[in-house]
PDB file of C-alpha atoms in Angstrom:
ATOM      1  CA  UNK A 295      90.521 103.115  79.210  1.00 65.00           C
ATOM      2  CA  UNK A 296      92.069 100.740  81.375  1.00 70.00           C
ATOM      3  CA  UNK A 297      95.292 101.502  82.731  1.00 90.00           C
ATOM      4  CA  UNK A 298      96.856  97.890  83.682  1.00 94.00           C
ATOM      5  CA  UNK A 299      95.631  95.546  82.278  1.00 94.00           C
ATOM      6  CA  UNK A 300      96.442  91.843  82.299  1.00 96.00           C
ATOM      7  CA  UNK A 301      95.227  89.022  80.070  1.00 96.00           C
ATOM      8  CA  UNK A 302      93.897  86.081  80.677  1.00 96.00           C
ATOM      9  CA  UNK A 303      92.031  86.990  84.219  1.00 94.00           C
ATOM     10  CA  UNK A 304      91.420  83.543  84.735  1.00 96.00           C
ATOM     11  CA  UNK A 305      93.631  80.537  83.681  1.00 97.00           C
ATOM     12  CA  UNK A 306      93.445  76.846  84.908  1.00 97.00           C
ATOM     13  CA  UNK A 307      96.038  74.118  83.366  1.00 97.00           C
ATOM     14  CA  UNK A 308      97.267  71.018  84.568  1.00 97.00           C
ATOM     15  CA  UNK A 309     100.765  70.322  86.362  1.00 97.00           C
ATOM     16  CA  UNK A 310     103.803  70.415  84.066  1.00 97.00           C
ATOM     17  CA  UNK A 311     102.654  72.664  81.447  1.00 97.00           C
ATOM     18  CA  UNK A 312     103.891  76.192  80.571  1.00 97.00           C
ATOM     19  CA  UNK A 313     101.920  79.192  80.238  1.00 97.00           C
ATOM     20  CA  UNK A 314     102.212  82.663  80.398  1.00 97.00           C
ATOM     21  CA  UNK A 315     100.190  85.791  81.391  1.00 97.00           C
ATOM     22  CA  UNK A 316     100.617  89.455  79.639  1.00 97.00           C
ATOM     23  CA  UNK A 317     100.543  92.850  81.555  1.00 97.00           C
ATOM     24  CA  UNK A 318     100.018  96.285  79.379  1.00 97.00           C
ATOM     25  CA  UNK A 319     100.050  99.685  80.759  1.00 96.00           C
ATOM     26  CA  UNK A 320      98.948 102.575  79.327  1.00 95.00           C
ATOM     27  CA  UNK A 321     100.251 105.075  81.440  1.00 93.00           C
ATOM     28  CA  UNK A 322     103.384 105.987  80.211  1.00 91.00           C
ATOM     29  CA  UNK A 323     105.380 104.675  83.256  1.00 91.00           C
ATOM     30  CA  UNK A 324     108.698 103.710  83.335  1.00 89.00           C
ATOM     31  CA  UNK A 325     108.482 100.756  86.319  1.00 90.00           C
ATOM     32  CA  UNK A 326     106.530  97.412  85.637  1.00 92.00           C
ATOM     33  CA  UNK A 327     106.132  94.567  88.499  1.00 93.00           C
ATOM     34  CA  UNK A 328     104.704  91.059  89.288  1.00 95.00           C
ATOM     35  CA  UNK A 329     103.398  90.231  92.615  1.00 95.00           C
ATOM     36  CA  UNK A 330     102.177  87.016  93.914  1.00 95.00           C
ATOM     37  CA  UNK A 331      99.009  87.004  95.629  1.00 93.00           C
ATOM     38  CA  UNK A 332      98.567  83.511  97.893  1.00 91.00           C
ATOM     39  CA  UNK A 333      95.327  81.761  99.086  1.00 89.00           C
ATOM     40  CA  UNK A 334      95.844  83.497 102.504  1.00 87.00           C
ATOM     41  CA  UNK A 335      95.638  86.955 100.705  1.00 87.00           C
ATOM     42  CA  UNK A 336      99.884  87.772 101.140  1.00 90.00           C
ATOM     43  CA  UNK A 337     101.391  89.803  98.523  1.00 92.00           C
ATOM     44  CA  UNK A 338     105.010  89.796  97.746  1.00 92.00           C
ATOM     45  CA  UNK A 339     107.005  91.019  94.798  1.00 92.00           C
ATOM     46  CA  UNK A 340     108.307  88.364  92.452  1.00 93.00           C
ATOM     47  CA  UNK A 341     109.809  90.954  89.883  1.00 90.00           C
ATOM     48  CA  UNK A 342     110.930  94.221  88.687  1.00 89.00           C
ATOM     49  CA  UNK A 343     111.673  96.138  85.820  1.00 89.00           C
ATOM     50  CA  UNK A 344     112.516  99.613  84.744  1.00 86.00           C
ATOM     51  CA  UNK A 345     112.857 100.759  81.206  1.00 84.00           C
ATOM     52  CA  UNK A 346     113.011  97.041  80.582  1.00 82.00           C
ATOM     53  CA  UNK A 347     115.895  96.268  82.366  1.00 85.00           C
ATOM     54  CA  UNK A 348     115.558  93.894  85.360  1.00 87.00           C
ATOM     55  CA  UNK A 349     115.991  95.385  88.699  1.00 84.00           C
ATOM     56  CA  UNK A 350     114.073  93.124  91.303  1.00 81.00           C
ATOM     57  CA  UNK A 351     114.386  89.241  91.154  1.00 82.00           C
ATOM     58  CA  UNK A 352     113.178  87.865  94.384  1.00 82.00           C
ATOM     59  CA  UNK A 353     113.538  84.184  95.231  1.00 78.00           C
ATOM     60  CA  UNK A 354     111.519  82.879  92.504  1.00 87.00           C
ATOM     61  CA  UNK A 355     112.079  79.557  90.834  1.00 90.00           C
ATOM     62  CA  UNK A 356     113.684  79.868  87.789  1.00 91.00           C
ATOM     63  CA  UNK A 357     110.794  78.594  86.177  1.00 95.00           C
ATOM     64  CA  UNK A 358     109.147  81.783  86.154  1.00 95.00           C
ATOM     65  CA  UNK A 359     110.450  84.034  83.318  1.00 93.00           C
ATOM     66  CA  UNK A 360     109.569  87.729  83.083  1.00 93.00           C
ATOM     67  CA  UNK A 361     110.157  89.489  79.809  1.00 93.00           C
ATOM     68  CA  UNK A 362     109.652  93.429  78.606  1.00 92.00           C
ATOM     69  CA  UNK A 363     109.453  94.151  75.157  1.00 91.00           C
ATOM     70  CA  UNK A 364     109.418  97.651  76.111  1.00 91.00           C
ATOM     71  CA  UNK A 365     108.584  99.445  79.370  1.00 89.00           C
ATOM     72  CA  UNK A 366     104.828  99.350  78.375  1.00 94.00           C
ATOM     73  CA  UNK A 367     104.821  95.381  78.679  1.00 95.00           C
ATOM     74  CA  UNK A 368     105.351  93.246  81.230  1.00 95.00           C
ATOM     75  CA  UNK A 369     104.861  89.044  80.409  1.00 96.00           C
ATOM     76  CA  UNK A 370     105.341  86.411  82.826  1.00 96.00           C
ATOM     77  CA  UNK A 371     106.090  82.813  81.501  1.00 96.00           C
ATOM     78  CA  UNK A 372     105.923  79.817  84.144  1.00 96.00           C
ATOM     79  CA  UNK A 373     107.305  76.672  82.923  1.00 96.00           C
ATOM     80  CA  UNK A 374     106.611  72.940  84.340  1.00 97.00           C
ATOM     81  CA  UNK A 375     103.895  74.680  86.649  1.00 97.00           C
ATOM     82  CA  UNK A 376     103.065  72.835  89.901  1.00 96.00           C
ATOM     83  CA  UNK A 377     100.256  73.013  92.410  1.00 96.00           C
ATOM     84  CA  UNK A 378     102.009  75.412  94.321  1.00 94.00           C
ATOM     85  CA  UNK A 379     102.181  78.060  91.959  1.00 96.00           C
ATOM     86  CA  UNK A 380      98.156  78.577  92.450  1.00 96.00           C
ATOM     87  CA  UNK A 381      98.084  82.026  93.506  1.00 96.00           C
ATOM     88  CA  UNK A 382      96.309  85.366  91.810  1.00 95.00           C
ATOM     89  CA  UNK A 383      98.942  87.298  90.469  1.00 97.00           C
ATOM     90  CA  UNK A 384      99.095  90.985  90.130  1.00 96.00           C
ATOM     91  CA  UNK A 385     100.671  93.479  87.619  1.00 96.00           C
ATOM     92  CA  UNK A 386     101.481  97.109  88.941  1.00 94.00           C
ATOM     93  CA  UNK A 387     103.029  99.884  87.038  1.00 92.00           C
ATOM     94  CA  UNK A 388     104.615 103.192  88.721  1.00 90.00           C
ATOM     95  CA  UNK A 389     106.859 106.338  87.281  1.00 85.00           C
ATOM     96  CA  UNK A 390     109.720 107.575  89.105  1.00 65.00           C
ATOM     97  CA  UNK A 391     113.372 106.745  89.349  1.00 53.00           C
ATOM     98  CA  UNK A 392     114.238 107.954  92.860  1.00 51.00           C
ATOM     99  CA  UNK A 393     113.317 108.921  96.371  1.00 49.00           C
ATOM    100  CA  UNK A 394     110.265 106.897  98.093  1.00 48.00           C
ATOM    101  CA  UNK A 395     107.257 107.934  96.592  1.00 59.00           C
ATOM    102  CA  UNK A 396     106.160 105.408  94.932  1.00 65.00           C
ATOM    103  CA  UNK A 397     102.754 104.748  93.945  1.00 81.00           C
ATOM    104  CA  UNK A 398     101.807 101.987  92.104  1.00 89.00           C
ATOM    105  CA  UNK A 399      98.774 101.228  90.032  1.00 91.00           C
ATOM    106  CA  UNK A 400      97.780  97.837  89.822  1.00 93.00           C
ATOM    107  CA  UNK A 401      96.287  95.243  87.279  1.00 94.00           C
ATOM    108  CA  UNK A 402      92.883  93.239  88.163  1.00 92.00           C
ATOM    109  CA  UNK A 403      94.720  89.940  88.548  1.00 94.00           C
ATOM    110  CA  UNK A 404      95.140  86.729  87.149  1.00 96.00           C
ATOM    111  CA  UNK A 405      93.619  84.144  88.721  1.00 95.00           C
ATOM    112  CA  UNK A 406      95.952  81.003  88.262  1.00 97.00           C
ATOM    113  CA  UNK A 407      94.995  76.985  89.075  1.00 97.00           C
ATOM    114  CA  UNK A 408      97.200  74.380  88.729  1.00 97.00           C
ATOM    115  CA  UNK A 409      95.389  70.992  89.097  1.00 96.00           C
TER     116      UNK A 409
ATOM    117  CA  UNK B 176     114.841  94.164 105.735  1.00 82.00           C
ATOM    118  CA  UNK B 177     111.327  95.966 105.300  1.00 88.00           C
ATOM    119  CA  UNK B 178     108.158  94.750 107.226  1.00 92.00           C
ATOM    120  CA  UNK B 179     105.023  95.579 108.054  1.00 95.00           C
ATOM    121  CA  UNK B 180     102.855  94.308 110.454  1.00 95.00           C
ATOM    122  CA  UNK B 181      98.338  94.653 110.321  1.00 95.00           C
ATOM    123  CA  UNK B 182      95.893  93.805 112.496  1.00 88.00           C
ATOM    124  CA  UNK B 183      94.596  89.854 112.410  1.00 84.00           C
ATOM    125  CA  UNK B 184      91.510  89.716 110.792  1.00 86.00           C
ATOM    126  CA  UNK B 185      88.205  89.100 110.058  1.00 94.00           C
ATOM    127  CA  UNK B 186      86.905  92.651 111.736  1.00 96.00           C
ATOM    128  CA  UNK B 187      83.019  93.031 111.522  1.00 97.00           C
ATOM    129  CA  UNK B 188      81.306  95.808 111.990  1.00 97.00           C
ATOM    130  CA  UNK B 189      78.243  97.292 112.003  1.00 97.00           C
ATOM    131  CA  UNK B 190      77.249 100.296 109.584  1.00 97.00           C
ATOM    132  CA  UNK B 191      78.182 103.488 111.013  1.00 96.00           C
ATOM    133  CA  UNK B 192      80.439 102.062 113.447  1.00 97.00           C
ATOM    134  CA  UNK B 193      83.797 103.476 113.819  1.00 97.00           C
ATOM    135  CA  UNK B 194      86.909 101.595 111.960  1.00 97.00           C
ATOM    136  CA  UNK B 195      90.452 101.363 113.239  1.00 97.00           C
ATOM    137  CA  UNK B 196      92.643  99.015 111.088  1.00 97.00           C
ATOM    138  CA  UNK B 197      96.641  99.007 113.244  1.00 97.00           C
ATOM    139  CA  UNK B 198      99.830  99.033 110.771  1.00 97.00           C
ATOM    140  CA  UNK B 199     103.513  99.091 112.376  1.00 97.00           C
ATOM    141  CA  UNK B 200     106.255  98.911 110.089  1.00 96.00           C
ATOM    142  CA  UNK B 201     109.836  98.223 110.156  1.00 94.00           C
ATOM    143  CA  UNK B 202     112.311  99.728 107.692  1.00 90.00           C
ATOM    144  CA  UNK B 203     115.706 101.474 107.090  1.00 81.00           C
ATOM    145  CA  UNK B 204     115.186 105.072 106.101  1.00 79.00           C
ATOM    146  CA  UNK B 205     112.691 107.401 105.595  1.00 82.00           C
ATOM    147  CA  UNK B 206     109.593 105.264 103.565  1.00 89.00           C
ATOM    148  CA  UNK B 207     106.639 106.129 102.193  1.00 90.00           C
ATOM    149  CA  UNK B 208     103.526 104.672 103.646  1.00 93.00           C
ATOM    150  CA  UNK B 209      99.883 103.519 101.710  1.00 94.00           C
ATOM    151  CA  UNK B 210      96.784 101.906 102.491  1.00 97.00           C
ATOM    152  CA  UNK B 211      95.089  99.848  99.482  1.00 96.00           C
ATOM    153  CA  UNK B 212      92.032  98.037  99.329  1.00 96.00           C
ATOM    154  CA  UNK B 213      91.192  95.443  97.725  1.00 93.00           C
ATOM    155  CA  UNK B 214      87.204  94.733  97.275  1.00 92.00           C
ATOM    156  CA  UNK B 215      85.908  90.908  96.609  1.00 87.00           C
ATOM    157  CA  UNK B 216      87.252  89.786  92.961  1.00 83.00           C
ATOM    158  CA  UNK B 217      89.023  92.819  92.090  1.00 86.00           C
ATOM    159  CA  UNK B 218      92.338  93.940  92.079  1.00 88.00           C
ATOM    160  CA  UNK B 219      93.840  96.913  94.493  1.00 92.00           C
ATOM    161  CA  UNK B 220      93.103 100.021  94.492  1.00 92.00           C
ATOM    162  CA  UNK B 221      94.801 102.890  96.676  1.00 93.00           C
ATOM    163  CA  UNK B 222      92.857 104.397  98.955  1.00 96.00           C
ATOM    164  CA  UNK B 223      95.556 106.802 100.455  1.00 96.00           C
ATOM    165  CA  UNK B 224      99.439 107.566 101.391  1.00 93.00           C
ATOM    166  CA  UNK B 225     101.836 109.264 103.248  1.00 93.00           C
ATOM    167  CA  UNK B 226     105.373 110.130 102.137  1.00 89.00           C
ATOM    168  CA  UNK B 227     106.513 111.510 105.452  1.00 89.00           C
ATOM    169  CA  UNK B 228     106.187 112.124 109.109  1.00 92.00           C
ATOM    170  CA  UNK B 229     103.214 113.473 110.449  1.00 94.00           C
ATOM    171  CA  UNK B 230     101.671 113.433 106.945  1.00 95.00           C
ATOM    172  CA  UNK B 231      97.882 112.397 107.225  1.00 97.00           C
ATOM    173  CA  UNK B 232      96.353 110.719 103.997  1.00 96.00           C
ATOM    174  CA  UNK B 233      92.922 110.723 103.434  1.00 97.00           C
ATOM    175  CA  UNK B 234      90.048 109.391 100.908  1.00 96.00           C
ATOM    176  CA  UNK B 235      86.518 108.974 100.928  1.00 95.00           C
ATOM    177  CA  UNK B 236      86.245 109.380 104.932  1.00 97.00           C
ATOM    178  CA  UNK B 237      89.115 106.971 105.517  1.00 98.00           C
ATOM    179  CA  UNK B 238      92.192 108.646 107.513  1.00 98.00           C
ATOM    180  CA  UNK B 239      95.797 107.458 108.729  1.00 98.00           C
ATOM    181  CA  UNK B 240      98.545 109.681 110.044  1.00 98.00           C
ATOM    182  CA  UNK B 241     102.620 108.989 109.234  1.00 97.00           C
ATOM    183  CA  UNK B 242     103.562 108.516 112.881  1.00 96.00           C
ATOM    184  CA  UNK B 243     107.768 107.916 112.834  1.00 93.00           C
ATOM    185  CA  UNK B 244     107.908 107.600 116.792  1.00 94.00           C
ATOM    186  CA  UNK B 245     105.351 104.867 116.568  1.00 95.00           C
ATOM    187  CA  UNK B 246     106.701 103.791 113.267  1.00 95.00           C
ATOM    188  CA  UNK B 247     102.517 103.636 112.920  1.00 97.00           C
ATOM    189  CA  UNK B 248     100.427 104.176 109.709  1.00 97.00           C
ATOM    190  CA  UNK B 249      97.094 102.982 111.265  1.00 98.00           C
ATOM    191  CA  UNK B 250      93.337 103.483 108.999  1.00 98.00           C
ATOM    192  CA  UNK B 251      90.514 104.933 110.618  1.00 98.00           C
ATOM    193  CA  UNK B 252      86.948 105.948 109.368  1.00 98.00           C
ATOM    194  CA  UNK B 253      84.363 107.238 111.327  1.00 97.00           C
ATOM    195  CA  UNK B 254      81.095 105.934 109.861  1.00 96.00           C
ATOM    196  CA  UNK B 255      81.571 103.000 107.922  1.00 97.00           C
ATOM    197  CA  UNK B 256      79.358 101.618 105.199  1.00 97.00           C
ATOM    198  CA  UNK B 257      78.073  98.214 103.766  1.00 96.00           C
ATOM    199  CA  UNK B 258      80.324  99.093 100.977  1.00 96.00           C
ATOM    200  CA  UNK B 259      83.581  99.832 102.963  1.00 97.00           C
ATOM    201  CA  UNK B 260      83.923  95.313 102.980  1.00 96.00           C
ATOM    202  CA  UNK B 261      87.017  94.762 101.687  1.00 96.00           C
ATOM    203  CA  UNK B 262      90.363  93.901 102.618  1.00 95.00           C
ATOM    204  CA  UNK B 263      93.011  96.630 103.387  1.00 97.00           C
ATOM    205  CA  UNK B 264      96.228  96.379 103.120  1.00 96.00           C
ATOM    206  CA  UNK B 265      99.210  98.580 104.677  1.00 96.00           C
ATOM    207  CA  UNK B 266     102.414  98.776 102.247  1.00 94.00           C
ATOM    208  CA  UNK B 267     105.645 100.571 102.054  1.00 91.00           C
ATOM    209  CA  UNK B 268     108.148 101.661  99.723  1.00 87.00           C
ATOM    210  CA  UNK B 269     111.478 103.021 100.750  1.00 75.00           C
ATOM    211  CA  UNK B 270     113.940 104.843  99.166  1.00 68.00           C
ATOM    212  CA  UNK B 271     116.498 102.103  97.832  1.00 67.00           C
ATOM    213  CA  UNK B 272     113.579  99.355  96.591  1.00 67.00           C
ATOM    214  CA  UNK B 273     111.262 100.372  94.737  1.00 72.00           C
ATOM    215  CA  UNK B 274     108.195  97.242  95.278  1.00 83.00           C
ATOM    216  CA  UNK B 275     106.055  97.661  97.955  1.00 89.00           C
ATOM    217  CA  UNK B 276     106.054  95.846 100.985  1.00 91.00           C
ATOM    218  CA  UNK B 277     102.734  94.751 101.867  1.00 94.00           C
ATOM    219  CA  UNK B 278     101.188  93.691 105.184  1.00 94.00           C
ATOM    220  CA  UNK B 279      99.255  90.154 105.628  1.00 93.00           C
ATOM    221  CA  UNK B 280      95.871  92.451 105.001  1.00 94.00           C
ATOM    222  CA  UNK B 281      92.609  92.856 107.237  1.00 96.00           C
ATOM    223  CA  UNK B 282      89.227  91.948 105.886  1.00 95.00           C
ATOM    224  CA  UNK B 283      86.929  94.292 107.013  1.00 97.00           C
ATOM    225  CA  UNK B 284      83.059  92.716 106.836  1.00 97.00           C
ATOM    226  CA  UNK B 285      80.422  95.183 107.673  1.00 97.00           C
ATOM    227  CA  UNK B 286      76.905  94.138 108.561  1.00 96.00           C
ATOM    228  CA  UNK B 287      73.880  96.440 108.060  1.00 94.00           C
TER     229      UNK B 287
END
């Protein structure tokens, strides 16, 4: 039983097209994210959401999209993709609304190329 | 805003050697602290936490101990393994943001 998982692992396109990647967690928690893993191995959050409302947008290009049909899913669209946006990105879920703790449980990646 | 700051890697080892991986970290508050690891082609997995001072976290021989007056959350394991090749990453979360703020990540390589 997997508990995030992400679909497709591995996607190459060309420049210009959209695509998007799907998250699922079966965990029953309430907080979904997107990181961006880069070619040098550095994380960093592109989104948020909790109970499917949006909570973290970080400076992301607008082409990048997340949606949550409910607070088990967690879908990233990237339109008019570019080189740049070559990266492995990551799906984490966590439960909790306040204080620090906050441990997250992470998908196995989706390997993105952009030629 | 929130930082965190690891060791440069590669660091290569040789089995049974003893493993310190540094972490520093900036933030506002009172944050909790993780290590996760990340092993070739695979997605992260944590290996331990801290959610406050003088906390020590610990998993499968690996240690690190909440240190506020250091603001230090640095991994250590005694004996490590062929296995233990990976790369590690330090993260925090604090109490108004709920994403984690990762460190650049160490790749630990260890030789037989």
């Amino acid at each position: 039983d997997t508990a995030v998982s992400q679909t497709p692992k591995y996607l190459v396109t060309q420049m210009g097209n959209d695509k998007s990647i799907k998250c699922e967690q079966n965990l029953g928690h309430d907080t979904m994210y997107w990181y961006k893993q880069d070619s040098k191995k550095f994380l960093k959050i592109m989104f948020s959401y909790n109970n499917k409302e949006l909570i973290i947008n970080e400076t992301v290009p607008n082409r990048f999209s997340p949606k949550s049909p409910d607070k088990a899913h967690l879908n990233l669209h990237i339109n008019s993709l570019e080189l740049g946006d070559s990266a492995v990105y990551f799906c984490a879920s966590s439960q909790g609304t306040s204080g620090s703790y906050n441990e997250q449980f992470f998908g196995p990646g989706t390997r993105l190329t952009v030629l | 805003g929130n930082s965190v700051t690891q060791m440069e890697g590669p660091v290569t080892l040789s089995e049974e050697a003893f493993l310190t991986i540094n972490c520093t970290y900036t933030a506002t508050g009172y944050p909790s602290l993780f290590w996760y690891v990340q092993y070739p082609g695979e997605g992260l997995q944590l290996l331990l936490k801290a959610t406050k001072a003088d906390d020590k976290g610990s998993n499968k021989g690996f240690e690190a101990t909440y240190r506020k007056e250091t603001t230090s959350f640095h991994l250590e394991k005694g004996s490590v393994q062929v296995s233990d090749s990976a790369v590690y990453f330090c993260a925090l979360s604090d109490t108004g943001r709920r994403a984690l703020t990762f460190g650049s990540g160490t790749r630990l390589q260890v030789q037989p």
